[in-house]
Amino acid sequence: MYSYEDRMEAVALYIKLGKRPKATIRQLGYPSKNALKGWYLEYEHHLDLRLGFAPRAPKFTQAQKEVAVEHYRTHGRCVSATMRALGYPGRATLTAWVREAFPEISKAVTGVLSR
């Protein structure tokens, strides 16, 4: 990732060169066109850039998570049925929530066990 100073330098040069991304990237050697445009939009909106990185907001609320885990528990512990009934989340997300809520459940055993 780029430091605050690197990003501010890139935005200042981008503005100085008439908002031409290729010229800015050619002169600095970094960043990508989309990163530069994102930095500029952030600078234009806030008149500054963030010092750090903002964490992404969770996609699902805690209440949605609890509803999904409860549905899983009360309807036969079937991931597919829970996903189908609620319409969310994806298999990986629901599996992670279930493993977090029920740590005693490790992995599902499918197929025939050899002796």
mmCIF file of C-alpha atoms in Angstrom:
data_model
loop_
_atom_site.group_PDB
_atom_site.id
_atom_site.type_symbol
_atom_site.label_atom_id
_atom_site.label_comp_id
_atom_site.label_asym_id
_atom_site.label_seq_id
_atom_site.Cartn_x
_atom_site.Cartn_y
_atom_site.Cartn_z
ATOM 1 C CA MET A 1 0.000 0.000 0.000
ATOM 2 C CA TYR A 2 1.014 3.584 -0.460
ATOM 3 C CA SER A 3 1.772 6.036 2.330
ATOM 4 C CA TYR A 4 -0.241 9.174 2.914
ATOM 5 C CA GLU A 5 2.588 11.289 1.466
ATOM 6 C CA ASP A 6 2.802 9.150 -1.697
ATOM 7 C CA ARG A 7 -0.938 9.414 -2.260
ATOM 8 C CA MET A 8 -0.990 13.193 -1.666
ATOM 9 C CA GLU A 9 1.956 13.625 -4.050
ATOM 10 C CA ALA A 10 0.139 11.618 -6.711
ATOM 11 C CA VAL A 11 -3.084 13.626 -6.295
ATOM 12 C CA ALA A 12 -1.223 16.954 -6.405
ATOM 13 C CA LEU A 13 0.608 15.934 -9.576
ATOM 14 C CA TYR A 14 -2.631 14.609 -11.096
ATOM 15 C CA ILE A 15 -4.278 18.001 -10.554
ATOM 16 C CA LYS A 16 -1.181 19.879 -11.783
ATOM 17 C CA LEU A 17 -1.063 17.823 -15.005
ATOM 18 C CA GLY A 18 -4.698 18.590 -15.800
ATOM 19 C CA LYS A 19 -6.234 15.380 -14.398
ATOM 20 C CA ARG A 20 -4.432 13.188 -16.896
ATOM 21 C CA PRO A 21 -3.887 9.769 -15.305
ATOM 22 C CA LYS A 22 -1.462 8.376 -17.898
ATOM 23 C CA ALA A 23 0.877 11.367 -17.602
ATOM 24 C CA THR A 24 0.788 11.169 -13.800
ATOM 25 C CA ILE A 25 1.465 7.441 -13.730
ATOM 26 C CA ARG A 26 4.249 7.768 -16.310
ATOM 27 C CA GLN A 27 5.980 10.446 -14.239
ATOM 28 C CA LEU A 28 5.588 8.770 -10.836
ATOM 29 C CA GLY A 29 5.680 5.116 -11.826
ATOM 30 C CA TYR A 30 2.672 4.419 -9.642
ATOM 31 C CA PRO A 31 -0.363 3.907 -8.966
ATOM 32 C CA SER A 32 -2.944 2.343 -11.231
ATOM 33 C CA LYS A 33 -5.397 4.563 -13.098
ATOM 34 C CA ASN A 34 -8.324 3.465 -10.927
ATOM 35 C CA ALA A 35 -6.418 3.971 -7.666
ATOM 36 C CA LEU A 36 -5.414 7.464 -8.747
ATOM 37 C CA LYS A 37 -8.984 8.365 -9.660
ATOM 38 C CA GLY A 38 -10.225 6.991 -6.336
ATOM 39 C CA TRP A 39 -7.672 9.023 -4.403
ATOM 40 C CA TYR A 40 -8.637 12.136 -6.356
ATOM 41 C CA LEU A 41 -12.356 11.627 -5.710
ATOM 42 C CA GLU A 42 -11.663 11.151 -2.001
ATOM 43 C CA TYR A 43 -9.500 14.283 -1.970
ATOM 44 C CA GLU A 44 -12.161 16.258 -3.844
ATOM 45 C CA HIS A 45 -14.909 15.112 -1.474
ATOM 46 C CA HIS A 46 -13.066 15.534 1.857
ATOM 47 C CA LEU A 47 -10.324 18.008 0.811
ATOM 48 C CA ASP A 48 -7.862 15.522 2.268
ATOM 49 C CA LEU A 49 -7.010 11.828 2.190
ATOM 50 C CA ARG A 50 -7.490 9.393 5.048
ATOM 51 C CA LEU A 51 -4.375 8.579 7.017
ATOM 52 C CA GLY A 52 -5.271 4.925 7.395
ATOM 53 C CA PHE A 53 -7.693 2.529 5.848
ATOM 54 C CA ALA A 54 -11.339 2.452 6.838
ATOM 55 C CA PRO A 55 -12.704 -1.005 7.580
ATOM 56 C CA ARG A 56 -15.502 -2.183 5.369
ATOM 57 C CA ALA A 57 -18.961 -2.189 6.903
ATOM 58 C CA PRO A 58 -20.315 -5.690 7.553
ATOM 59 C CA LYS A 59 -22.523 -7.005 4.784
ATOM 60 C CA PHE A 60 -24.997 -8.598 7.196
ATOM 61 C CA THR A 61 -26.256 -7.278 10.526
ATOM 62 C CA GLN A 62 -25.878 -9.198 13.752
ATOM 63 C CA ALA A 63 -29.650 -9.783 13.745
ATOM 64 C CA GLN A 64 -29.515 -11.348 10.260
ATOM 65 C CA LYS A 65 -26.660 -13.563 11.395
ATOM 66 C CA GLU A 66 -28.610 -14.715 14.457
ATOM 67 C CA VAL A 67 -31.728 -15.432 12.370
ATOM 68 C CA ALA A 68 -29.704 -17.518 9.914
ATOM 69 C CA VAL A 69 -27.958 -19.538 12.636
ATOM 70 C CA GLU A 70 -31.254 -20.092 14.474
ATOM 71 C CA HIS A 71 -32.965 -21.230 11.259
ATOM 72 C CA TYR A 72 -30.064 -23.614 10.621
ATOM 73 C CA ARG A 73 -30.359 -25.032 14.153
ATOM 74 C CA THR A 74 -34.143 -25.480 14.133
ATOM 75 C CA HIS A 75 -34.577 -26.787 10.585
ATOM 76 C CA GLY A 76 -32.441 -29.894 10.509
ATOM 77 C CA ARG A 77 -29.012 -28.262 10.463
ATOM 78 C CA CYS A 78 -29.006 -28.062 6.680
ATOM 79 C CA VAL A 79 -26.955 -25.274 5.111
ATOM 80 C CA SER A 80 -28.635 -25.577 1.711
ATOM 81 C CA ALA A 81 -32.147 -25.397 3.157
ATOM 82 C CA THR A 82 -31.240 -22.349 5.238
ATOM 83 C CA MET A 83 -29.750 -20.548 2.245
ATOM 84 C CA ARG A 84 -32.778 -21.386 0.116
ATOM 85 C CA ALA A 85 -35.321 -20.337 2.766
ATOM 86 C CA LEU A 86 -33.685 -17.043 3.739
ATOM 87 C CA GLY A 87 -32.108 -16.065 0.441
ATOM 88 C CA TYR A 88 -28.845 -15.205 2.160
ATOM 89 C CA PRO A 89 -25.919 -15.642 2.894
ATOM 90 C CA GLY A 90 -23.562 -17.627 0.710
ATOM 91 C CA ARG A 91 -22.454 -21.120 1.669
ATOM 92 C CA ALA A 92 -19.027 -20.048 2.955
ATOM 93 C CA THR A 93 -20.430 -17.247 5.112
ATOM 94 C CA LEU A 94 -23.167 -19.389 6.634
ATOM 95 C CA THR A 95 -20.716 -22.222 7.291
ATOM 96 C CA ALA A 96 -18.382 -19.795 9.088
ATOM 97 C CA TRP A 97 -21.275 -18.494 11.213
ATOM 98 C CA VAL A 98 -22.349 -22.043 12.092
ATOM 99 C CA ARG A 99 -18.817 -23.067 13.069
ATOM 100 C CA GLU A 100 -18.552 -19.943 15.209
ATOM 101 C CA ALA A 101 -21.889 -20.610 16.924
ATOM 102 C CA PHE A 102 -21.429 -24.380 17.286
ATOM 103 C CA PRO A 103 -17.696 -25.096 17.708
ATOM 104 C CA GLU A 104 -18.424 -28.738 18.571
ATOM 105 C CA ILE A 105 -19.446 -29.309 14.939
ATOM 106 C CA SER A 106 -16.255 -29.772 13.006
ATOM 107 C CA LYS A 107 -16.869 -31.007 9.480
ATOM 108 C CA ALA A 108 -19.636 -32.967 7.859
ATOM 109 C CA VAL A 109 -18.766 -36.556 7.042
ATOM 110 C CA THR A 110 -20.041 -37.711 3.684
ATOM 111 C CA GLY A 111 -19.549 -40.955 1.858
ATOM 112 C CA VAL A 112 -18.569 -44.350 3.167
ATOM 113 C CA LEU A 113 -16.019 -44.746 5.918
ATOM 114 C CA SER A 114 -13.360 -47.315 5.098
ATOM 115 C CA ARG A 115 -12.317 -49.796 7.744
#
